[in-house]
Each structure stands twice: as C-alpha cells, then as structure tokens.
Short mmCIF file of C-alpha atoms and ligand atoms in Angstrom, two decimals:
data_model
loop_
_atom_site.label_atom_id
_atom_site.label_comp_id
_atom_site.label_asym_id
_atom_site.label_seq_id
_atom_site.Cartn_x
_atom_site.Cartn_y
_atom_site.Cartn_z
CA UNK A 136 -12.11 -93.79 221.30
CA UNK A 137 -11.32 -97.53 220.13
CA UNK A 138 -7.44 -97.38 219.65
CA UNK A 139 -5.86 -99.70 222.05
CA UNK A 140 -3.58 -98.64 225.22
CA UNK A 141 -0.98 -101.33 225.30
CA UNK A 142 0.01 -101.89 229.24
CA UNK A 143 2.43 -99.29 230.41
CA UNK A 144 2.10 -97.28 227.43
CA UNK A 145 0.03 -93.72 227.34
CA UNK A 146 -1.85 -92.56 223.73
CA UNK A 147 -2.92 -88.38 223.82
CA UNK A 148 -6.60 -87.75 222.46
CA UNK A 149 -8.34 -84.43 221.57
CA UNK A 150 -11.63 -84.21 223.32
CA UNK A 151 -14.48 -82.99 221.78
CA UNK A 152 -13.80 -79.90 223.76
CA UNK A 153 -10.39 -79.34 222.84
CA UNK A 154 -8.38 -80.50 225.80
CA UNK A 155 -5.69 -82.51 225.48
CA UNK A 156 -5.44 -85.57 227.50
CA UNK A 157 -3.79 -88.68 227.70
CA UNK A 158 -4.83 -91.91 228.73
CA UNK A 159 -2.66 -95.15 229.85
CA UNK A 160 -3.02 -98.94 231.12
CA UNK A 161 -1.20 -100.18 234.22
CA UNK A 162 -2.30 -103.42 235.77
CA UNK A 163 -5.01 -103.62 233.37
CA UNK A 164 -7.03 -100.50 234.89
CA UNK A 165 -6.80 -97.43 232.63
CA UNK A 166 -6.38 -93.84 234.12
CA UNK A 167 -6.92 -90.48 232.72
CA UNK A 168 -5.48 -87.05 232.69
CA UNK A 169 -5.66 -83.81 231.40
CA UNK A 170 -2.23 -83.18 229.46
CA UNK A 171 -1.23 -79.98 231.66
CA UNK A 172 1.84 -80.21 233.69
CA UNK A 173 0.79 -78.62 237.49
CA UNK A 174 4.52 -76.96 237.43
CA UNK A 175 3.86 -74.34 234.20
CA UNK A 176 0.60 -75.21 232.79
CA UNK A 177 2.47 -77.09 229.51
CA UNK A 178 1.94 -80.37 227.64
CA UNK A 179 3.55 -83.19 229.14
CA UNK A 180 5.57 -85.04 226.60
CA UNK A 181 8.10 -83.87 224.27
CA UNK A 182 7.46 -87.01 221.61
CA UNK A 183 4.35 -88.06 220.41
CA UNK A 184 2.54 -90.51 223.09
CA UNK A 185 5.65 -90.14 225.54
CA UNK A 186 4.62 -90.11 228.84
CA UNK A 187 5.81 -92.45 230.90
CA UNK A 188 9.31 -92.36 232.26
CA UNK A 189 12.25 -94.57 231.23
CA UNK A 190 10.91 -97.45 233.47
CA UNK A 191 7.64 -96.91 232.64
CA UNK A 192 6.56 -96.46 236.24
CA UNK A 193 5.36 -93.12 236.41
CA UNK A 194 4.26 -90.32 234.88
CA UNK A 195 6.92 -87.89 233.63
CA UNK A 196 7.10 -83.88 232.37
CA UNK A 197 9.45 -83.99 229.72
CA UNK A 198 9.82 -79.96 230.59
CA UNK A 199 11.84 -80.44 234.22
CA UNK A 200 11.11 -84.23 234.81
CA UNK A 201 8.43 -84.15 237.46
CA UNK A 202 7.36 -87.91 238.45
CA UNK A 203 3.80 -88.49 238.91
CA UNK A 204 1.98 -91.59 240.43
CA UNK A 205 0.05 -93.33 237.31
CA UNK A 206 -2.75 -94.09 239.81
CA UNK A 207 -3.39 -91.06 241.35
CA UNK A 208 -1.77 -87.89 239.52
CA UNK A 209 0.14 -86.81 242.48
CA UNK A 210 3.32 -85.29 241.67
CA UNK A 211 6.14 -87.88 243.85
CA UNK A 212 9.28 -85.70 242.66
CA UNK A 213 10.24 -82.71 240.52
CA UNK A 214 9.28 -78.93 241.06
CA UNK A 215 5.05 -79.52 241.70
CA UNK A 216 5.82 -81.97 244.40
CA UNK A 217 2.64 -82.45 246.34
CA UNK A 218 0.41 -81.37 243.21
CA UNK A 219 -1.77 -83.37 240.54
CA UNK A 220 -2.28 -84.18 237.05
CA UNK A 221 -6.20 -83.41 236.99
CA UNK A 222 -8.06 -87.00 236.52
CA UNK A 223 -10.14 -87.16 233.72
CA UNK A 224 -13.30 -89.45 234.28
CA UNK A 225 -13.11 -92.43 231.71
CA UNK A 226 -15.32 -95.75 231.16
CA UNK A 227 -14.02 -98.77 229.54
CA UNK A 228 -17.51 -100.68 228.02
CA UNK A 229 -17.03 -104.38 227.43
CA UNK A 230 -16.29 -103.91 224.10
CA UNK A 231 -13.02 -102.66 224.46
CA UNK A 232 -14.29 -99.05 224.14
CA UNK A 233 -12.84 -96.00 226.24
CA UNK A 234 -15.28 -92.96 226.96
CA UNK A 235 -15.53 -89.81 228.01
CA UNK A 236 -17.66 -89.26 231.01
CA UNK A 237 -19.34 -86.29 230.96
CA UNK A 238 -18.10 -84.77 227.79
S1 LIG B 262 6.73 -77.83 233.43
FE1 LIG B 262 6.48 -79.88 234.10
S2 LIG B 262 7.98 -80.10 235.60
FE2 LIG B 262 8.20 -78.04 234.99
#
C-alpha cells in the first residue's frame, strides 16, 4: 500500500484477505482498523474514505454516529460506548510504505 494518508484524513483498503479496513494519520503516527462498527457489525462510512467526524477528531459511524478515539478504537460516545474498533497491526518502512503485519 503506497497511496498517501494526508493528516486527519482516513483511505479504506481491501486486504489480501478480504477485510475491509481503513487506515488514517493523526500527529504523524498512522493507526489501523478493521472497517466494522462494534454497534451492528456494518461498514463505517457512508462516502467513500469518510471516516472521520466533522472536526476531524475522531472516528465516526455514519450508521448512528458513534465517536471513537483515533488512537485507541475505543468507542467515547454513541450506542457501543465502552467498545472498540479492532486495531489492525500496520508498519510504515522508511520509504513511505504502509504494511500489513501479519497478513
Ligand atoms: S452501527 Fe455504528 S453506531 Fe450503530
């Protein structure tokens, strides 16, 4: 995966194993999550690479607006409070590059 991730912005990929997941930059640190909403097992965003809220501060389920912490995956407000996005394991090589780990 070689697109880039501007800051505050999220991009969806396929994995070779057919999850969805999405991946976006905050602080210059990238995190990764499967695209699965905790609250009804459904894809986050509504349009294409939407994930972020209005402010771009968290993450946010288009279906009922759940908040999630872009750090962590932990679900701050909405009907999963106190649940996560499931992290997926990513490395950034010095070449730009973002990876799968494991996968
Ligand atoms: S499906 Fe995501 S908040 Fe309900």
């Amino acid at each position: 995966m070689m697109e880039d991730i501007p800051e505050r912005e999220a991009r969806a990929y396929e994995t070779p194993n057919g999850d969805t997941i999405f991946i976006t930059q905050r602080d210059g640190m990238y995190y990764a999550y499967q695209n699965v909403c905790p609250h009804l097992q459904v894809e986050l965003e509504f349009l294409e690479n939407q994930f972020l809220d209005r402010d771009q501060e968290y993450i946010e389920c288009s279906t009922h607006g759940a908040l999630f912490m872009v750090e962590t995956g932990e679900c701050i407000s909405g009907p999963c409070l106190g649940q996560s996005l499931e992290k997926v394991e990513i490395s950034v090589h010095s070449d730009g590059g973002i990876y799968l780990i494991n996968d």
